[in-house]
JSON list of C-alpha atoms in Angstrom, two decimals:
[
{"chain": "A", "resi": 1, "resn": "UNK", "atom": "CA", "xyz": [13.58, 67.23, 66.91]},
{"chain": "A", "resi": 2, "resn": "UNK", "atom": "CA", "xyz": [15.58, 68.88, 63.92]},
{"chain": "A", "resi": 3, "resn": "UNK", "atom": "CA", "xyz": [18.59, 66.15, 64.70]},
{"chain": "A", "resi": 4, "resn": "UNK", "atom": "CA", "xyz": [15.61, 62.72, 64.94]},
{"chain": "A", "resi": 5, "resn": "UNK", "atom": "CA", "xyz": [14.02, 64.14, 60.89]},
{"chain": "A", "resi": 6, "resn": "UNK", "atom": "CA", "xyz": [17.73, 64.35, 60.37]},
{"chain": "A", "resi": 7, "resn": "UNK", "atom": "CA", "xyz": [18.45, 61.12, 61.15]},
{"chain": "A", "resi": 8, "resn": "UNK", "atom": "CA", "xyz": [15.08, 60.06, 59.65]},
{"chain": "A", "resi": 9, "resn": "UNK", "atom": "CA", "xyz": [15.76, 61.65, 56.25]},
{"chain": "A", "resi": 10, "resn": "UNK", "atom": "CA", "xyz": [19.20, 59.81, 55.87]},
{"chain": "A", "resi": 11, "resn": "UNK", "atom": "CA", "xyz": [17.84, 56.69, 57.01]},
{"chain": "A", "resi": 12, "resn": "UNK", "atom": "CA", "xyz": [15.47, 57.18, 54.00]},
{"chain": "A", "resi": 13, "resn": "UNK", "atom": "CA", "xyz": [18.08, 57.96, 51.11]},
{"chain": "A", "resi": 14, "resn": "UNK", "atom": "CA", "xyz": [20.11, 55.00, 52.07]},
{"chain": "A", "resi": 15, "resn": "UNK", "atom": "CA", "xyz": [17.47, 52.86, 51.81]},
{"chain": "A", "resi": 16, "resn": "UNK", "atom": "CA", "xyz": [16.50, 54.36, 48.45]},
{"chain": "A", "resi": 17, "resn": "UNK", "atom": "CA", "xyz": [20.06, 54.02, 47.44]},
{"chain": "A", "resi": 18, "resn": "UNK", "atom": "CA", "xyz": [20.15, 50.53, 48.44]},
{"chain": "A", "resi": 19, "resn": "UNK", "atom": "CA", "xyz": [17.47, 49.71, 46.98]},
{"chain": "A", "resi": 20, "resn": "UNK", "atom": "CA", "xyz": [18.62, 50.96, 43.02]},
{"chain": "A", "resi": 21, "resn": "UNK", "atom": "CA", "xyz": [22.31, 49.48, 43.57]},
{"chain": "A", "resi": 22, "resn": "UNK", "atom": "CA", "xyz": [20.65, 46.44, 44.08]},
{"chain": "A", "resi": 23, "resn": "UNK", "atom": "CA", "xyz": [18.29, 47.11, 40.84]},
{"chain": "A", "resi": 24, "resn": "UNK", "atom": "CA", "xyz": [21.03, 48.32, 38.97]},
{"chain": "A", "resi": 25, "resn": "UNK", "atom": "CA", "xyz": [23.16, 44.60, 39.61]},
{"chain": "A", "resi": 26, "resn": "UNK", "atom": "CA", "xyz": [20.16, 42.67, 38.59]},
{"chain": "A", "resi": 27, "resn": "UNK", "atom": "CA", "xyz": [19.88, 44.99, 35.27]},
{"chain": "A", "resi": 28, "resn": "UNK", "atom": "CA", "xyz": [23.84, 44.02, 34.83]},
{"chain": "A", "resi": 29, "resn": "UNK", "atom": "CA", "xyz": [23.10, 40.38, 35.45]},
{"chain": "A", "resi": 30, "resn": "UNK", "atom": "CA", "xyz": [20.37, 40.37, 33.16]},
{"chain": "A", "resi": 31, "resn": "UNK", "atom": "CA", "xyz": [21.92, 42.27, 30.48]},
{"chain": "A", "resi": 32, "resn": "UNK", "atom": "CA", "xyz": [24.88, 40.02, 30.63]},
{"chain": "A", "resi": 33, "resn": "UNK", "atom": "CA", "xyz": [22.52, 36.63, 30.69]},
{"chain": "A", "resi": 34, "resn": "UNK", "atom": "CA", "xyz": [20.87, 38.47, 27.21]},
{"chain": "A", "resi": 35, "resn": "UNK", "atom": "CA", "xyz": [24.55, 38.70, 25.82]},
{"chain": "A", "resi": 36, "resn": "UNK", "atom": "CA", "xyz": [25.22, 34.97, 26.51]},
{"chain": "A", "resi": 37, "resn": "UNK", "atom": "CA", "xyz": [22.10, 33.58, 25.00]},
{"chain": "A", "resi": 38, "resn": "UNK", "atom": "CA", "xyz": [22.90, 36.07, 22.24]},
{"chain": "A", "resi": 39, "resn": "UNK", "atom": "CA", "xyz": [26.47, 34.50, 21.55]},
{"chain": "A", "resi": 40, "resn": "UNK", "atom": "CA", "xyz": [24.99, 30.86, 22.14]},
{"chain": "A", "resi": 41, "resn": "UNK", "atom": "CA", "xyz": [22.53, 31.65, 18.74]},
{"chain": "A", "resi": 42, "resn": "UNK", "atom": "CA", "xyz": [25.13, 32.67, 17.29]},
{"chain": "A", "resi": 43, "resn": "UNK", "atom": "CA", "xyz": [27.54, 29.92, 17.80]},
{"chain": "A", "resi": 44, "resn": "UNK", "atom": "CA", "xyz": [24.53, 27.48, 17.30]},
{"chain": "A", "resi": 45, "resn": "UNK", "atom": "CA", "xyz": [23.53, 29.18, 14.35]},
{"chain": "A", "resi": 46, "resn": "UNK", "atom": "CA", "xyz": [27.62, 28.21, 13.04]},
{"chain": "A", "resi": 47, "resn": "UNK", "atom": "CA", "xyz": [26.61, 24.57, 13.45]},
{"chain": "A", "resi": 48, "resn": "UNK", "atom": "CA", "xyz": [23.65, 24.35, 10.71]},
{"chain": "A", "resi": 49, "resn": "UNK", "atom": "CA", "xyz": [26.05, 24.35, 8.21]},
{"chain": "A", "resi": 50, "resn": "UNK", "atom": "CA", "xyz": [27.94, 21.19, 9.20]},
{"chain": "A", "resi": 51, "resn": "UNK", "atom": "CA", "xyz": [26.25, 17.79, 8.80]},
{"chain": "A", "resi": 52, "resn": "UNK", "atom": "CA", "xyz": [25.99, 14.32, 10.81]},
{"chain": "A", "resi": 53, "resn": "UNK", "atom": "CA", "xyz": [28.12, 14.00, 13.94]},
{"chain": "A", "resi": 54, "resn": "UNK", "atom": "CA", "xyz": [30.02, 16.99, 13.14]},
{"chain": "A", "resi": 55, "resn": "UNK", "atom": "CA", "xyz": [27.41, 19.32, 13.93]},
{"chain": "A", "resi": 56, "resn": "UNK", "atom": "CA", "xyz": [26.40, 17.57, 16.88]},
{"chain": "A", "resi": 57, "resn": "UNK", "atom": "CA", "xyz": [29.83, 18.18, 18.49]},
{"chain": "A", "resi": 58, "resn": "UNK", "atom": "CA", "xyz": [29.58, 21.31, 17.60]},
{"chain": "A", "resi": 59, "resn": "UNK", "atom": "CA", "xyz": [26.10, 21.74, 19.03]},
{"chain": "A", "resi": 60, "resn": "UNK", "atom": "CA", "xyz": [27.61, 19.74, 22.05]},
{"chain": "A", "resi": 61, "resn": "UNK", "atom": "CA", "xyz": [30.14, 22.41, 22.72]},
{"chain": "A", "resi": 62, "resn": "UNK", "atom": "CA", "xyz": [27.78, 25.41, 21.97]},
{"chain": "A", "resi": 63, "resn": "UNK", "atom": "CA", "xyz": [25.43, 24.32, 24.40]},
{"chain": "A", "resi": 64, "resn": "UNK", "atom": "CA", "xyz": [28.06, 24.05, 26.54]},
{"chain": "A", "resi": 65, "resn": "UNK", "atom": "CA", "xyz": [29.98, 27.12, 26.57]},
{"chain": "A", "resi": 66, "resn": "UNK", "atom": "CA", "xyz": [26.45, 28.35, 27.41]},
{"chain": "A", "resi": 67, "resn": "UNK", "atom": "CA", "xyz": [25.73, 26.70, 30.49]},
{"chain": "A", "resi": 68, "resn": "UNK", "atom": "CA", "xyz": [29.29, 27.49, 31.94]},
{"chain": "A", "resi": 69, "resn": "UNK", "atom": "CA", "xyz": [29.09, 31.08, 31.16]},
{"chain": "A", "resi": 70, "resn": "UNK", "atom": "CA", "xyz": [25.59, 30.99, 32.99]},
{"chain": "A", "resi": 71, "resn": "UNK", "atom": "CA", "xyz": [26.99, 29.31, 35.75]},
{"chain": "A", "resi": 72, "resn": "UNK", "atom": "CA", "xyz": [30.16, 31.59, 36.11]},
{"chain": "A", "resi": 73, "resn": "UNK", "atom": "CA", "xyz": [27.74, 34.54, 35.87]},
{"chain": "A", "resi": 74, "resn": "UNK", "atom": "CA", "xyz": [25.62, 33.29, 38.20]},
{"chain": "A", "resi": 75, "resn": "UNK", "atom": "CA", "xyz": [29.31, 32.60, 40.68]},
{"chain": "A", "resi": 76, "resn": "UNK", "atom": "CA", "xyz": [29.78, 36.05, 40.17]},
{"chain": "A", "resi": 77, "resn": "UNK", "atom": "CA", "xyz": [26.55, 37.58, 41.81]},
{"chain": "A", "resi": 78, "resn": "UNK", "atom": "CA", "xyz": [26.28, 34.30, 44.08]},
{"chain": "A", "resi": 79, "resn": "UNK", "atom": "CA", "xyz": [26.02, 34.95, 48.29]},
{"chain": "A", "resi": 80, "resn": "UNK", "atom": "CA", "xyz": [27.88, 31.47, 48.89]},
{"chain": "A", "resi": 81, "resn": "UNK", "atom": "CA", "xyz": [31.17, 31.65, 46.72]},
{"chain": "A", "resi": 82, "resn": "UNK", "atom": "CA", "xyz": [32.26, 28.16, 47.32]},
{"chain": "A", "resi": 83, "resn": "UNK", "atom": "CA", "xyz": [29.14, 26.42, 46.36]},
{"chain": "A", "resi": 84, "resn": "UNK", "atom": "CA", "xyz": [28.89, 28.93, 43.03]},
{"chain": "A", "resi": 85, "resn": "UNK", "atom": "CA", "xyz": [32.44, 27.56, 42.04]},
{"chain": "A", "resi": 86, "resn": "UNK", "atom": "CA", "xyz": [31.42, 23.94, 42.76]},
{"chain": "A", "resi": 87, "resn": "UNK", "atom": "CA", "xyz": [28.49, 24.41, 40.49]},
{"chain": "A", "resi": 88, "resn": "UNK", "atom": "CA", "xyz": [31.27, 25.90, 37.73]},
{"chain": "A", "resi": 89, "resn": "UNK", "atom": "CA", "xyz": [33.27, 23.19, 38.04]},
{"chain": "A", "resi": 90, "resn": "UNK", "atom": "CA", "xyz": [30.38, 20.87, 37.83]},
{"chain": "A", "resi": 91, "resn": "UNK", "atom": "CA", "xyz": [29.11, 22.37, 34.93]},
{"chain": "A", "resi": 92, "resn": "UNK", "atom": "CA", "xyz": [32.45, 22.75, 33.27]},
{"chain": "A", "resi": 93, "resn": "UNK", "atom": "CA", "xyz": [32.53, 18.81, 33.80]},
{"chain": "A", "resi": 94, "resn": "UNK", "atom": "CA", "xyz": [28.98, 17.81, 32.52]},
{"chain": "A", "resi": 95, "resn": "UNK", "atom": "CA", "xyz": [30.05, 20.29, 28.96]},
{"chain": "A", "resi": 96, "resn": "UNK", "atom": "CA", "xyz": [33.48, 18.54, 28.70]},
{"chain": "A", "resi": 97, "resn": "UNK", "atom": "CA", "xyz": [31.38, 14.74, 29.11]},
{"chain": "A", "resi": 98, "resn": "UNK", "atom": "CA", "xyz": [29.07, 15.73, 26.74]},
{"chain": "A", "resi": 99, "resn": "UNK", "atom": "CA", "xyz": [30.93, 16.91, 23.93]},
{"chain": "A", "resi": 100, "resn": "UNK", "atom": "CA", "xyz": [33.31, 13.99, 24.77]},
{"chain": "A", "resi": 101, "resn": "UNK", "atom": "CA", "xyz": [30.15, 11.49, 24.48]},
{"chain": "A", "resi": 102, "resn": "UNK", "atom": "CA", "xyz": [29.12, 12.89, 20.86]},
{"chain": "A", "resi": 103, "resn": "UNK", "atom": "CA", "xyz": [33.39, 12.84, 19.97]},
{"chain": "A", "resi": 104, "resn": "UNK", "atom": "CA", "xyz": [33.03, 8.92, 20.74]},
{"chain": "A", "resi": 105, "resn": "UNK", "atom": "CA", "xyz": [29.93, 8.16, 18.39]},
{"chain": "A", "resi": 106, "resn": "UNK", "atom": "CA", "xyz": [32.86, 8.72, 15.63]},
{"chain": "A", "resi": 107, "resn": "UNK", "atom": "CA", "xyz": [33.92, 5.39, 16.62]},
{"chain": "A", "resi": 108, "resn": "UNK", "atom": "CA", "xyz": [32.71, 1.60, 16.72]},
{"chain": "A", "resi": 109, "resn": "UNK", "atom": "CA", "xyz": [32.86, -1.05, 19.07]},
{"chain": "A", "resi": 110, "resn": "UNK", "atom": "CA", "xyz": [35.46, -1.66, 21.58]},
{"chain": "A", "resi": 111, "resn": "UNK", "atom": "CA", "xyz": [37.15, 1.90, 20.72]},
{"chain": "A", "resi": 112, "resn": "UNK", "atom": "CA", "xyz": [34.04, 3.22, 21.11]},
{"chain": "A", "resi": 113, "resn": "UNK", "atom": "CA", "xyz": [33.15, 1.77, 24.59]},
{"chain": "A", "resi": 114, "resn": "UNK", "atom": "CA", "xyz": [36.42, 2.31, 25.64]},
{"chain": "A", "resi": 115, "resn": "UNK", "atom": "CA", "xyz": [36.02, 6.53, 24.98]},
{"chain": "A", "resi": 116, "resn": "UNK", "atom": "CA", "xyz": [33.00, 6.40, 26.23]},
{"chain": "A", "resi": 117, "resn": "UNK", "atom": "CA", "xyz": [34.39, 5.18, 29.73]},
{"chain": "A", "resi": 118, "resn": "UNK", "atom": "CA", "xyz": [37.29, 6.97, 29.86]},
{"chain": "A", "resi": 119, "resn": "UNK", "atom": "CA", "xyz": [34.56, 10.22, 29.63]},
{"chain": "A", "resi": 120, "resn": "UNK", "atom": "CA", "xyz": [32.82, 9.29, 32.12]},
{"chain": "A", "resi": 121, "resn": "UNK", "atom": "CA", "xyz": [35.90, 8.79, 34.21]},
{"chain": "A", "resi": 122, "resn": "UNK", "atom": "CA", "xyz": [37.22, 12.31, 33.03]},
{"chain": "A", "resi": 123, "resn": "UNK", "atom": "CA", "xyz": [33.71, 13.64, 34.46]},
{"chain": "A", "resi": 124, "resn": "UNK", "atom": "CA", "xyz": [33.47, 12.06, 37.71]},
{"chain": "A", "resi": 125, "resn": "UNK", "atom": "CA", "xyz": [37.26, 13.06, 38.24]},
{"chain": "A", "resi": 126, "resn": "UNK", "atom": "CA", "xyz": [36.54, 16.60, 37.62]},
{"chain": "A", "resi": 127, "resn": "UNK", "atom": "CA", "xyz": [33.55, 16.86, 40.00]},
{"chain": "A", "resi": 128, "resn": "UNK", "atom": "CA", "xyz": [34.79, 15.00, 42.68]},
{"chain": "A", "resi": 129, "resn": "UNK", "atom": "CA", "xyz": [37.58, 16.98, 42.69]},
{"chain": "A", "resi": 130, "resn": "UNK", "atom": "CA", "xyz": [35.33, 20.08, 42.62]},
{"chain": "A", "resi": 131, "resn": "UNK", "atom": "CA", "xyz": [33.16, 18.69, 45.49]},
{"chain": "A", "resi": 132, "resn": "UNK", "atom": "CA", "xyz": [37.30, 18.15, 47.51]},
{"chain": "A", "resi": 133, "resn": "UNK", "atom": "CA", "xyz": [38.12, 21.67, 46.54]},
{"chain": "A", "resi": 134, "resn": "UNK", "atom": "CA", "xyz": [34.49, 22.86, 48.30]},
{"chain": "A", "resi": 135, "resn": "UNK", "atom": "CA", "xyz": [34.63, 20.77, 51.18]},
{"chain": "A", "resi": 136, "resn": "UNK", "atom": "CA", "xyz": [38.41, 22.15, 52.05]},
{"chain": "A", "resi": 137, "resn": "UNK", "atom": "CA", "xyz": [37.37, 25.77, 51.42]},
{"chain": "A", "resi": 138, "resn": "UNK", "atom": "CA", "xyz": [34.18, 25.12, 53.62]},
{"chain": "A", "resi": 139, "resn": "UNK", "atom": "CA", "xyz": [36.08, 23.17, 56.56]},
{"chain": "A", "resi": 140, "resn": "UNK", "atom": "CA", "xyz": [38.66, 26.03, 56.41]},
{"chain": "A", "resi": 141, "resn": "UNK", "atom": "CA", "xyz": [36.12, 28.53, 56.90]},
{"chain": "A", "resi": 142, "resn": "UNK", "atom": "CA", "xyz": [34.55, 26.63, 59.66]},
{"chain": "A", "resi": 143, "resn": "UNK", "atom": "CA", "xyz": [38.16, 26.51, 61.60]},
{"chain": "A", "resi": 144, "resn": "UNK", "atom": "CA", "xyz": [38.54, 29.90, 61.12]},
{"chain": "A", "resi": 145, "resn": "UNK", "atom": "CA", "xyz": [35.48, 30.99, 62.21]},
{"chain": "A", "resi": 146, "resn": "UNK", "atom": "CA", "xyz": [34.74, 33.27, 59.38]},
{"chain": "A", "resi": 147, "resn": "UNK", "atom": "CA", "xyz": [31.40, 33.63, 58.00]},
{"chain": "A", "resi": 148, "resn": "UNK", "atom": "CA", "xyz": [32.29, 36.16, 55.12]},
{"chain": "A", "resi": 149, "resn": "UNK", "atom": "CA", "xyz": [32.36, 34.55, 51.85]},
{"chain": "A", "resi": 150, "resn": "UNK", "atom": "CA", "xyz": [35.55, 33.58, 50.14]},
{"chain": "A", "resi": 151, "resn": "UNK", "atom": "CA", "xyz": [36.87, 36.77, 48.07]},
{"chain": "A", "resi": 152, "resn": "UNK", "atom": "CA", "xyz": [38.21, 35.97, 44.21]},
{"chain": "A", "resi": 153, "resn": "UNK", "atom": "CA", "xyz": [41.83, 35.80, 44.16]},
{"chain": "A", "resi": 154, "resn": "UNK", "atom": "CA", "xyz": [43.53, 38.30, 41.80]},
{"chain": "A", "resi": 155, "resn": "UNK", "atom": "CA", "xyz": [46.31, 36.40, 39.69]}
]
């Protein structure tokens, strides 16, 4: 009887413990998340002094330093590791396109046309090497059988 409350009793602190791990993580993810929108005003807040296309590339690259940082945070805590660096790399793709697009309105005409395809191409490069990278990691998972996500490497 003494061994089953025993049993009972630890059963219950680990699931307590569990429990506020798993609280404190969120209360890191969300105090980071508060840190990033922080430095995004702040970088934003360093365009309003620059005027006409200027400040929209800066705006551009303010918004997105934002969204990558969001999506490498959100990598970080992510279940599915490959997919979470797919969405990076997506992201990091979409930021570079759109600070590329408002780089191009600095020019006219054929120049102009001409950067605006070669972002696009610069875009669709990067993600469908991103989706490549994904689909290799996942098909080398698959033939190995494992089912643990894909640790970070160390460099």
């Amino acid at each position: 009887m003494t061994l089953k409350l025993s049993g009972i009793a630890l059963a219950v602190a680990f699931a307590f413990t569990t429990g506020a791990q798993a609280q404190s993580t969120m209360k890191a993810k969300d105090m980071e998340e508060e840190r990033i929108e922080q430095a995004a005003k702040v970088d934003k807040a360093k365009c309003d002094a620059m005027k006409a296309n200027a400040k929209d590339i800066c705006m551009a690259e303010a918004k997105g330093k934002e969204k990558v940082a969001k999506a490498e945070l959100d990598a970080k805590h992510a279940s599915d590791k490959v997919k979470a660096e797919r969405k990076v790399k997506e992201t990091k793709a979409e930021a570079a396109y759109e600070v590329a697009k408002q780089k191009c309105d600095d020019q006219k005409g054929e120049a102009k046309d001409a950067c605006m395809k070669q972002a696009r191409v610069d875009r669709d490069r990067a993600k469908g090497k991103a989706e490549k990278t994904a689909d290799a990691k996942q098909e080398n998972r698959a033939a190995t059988g494992s089912t643990a996500p894909d640790k970070p490497k160390k460099y």
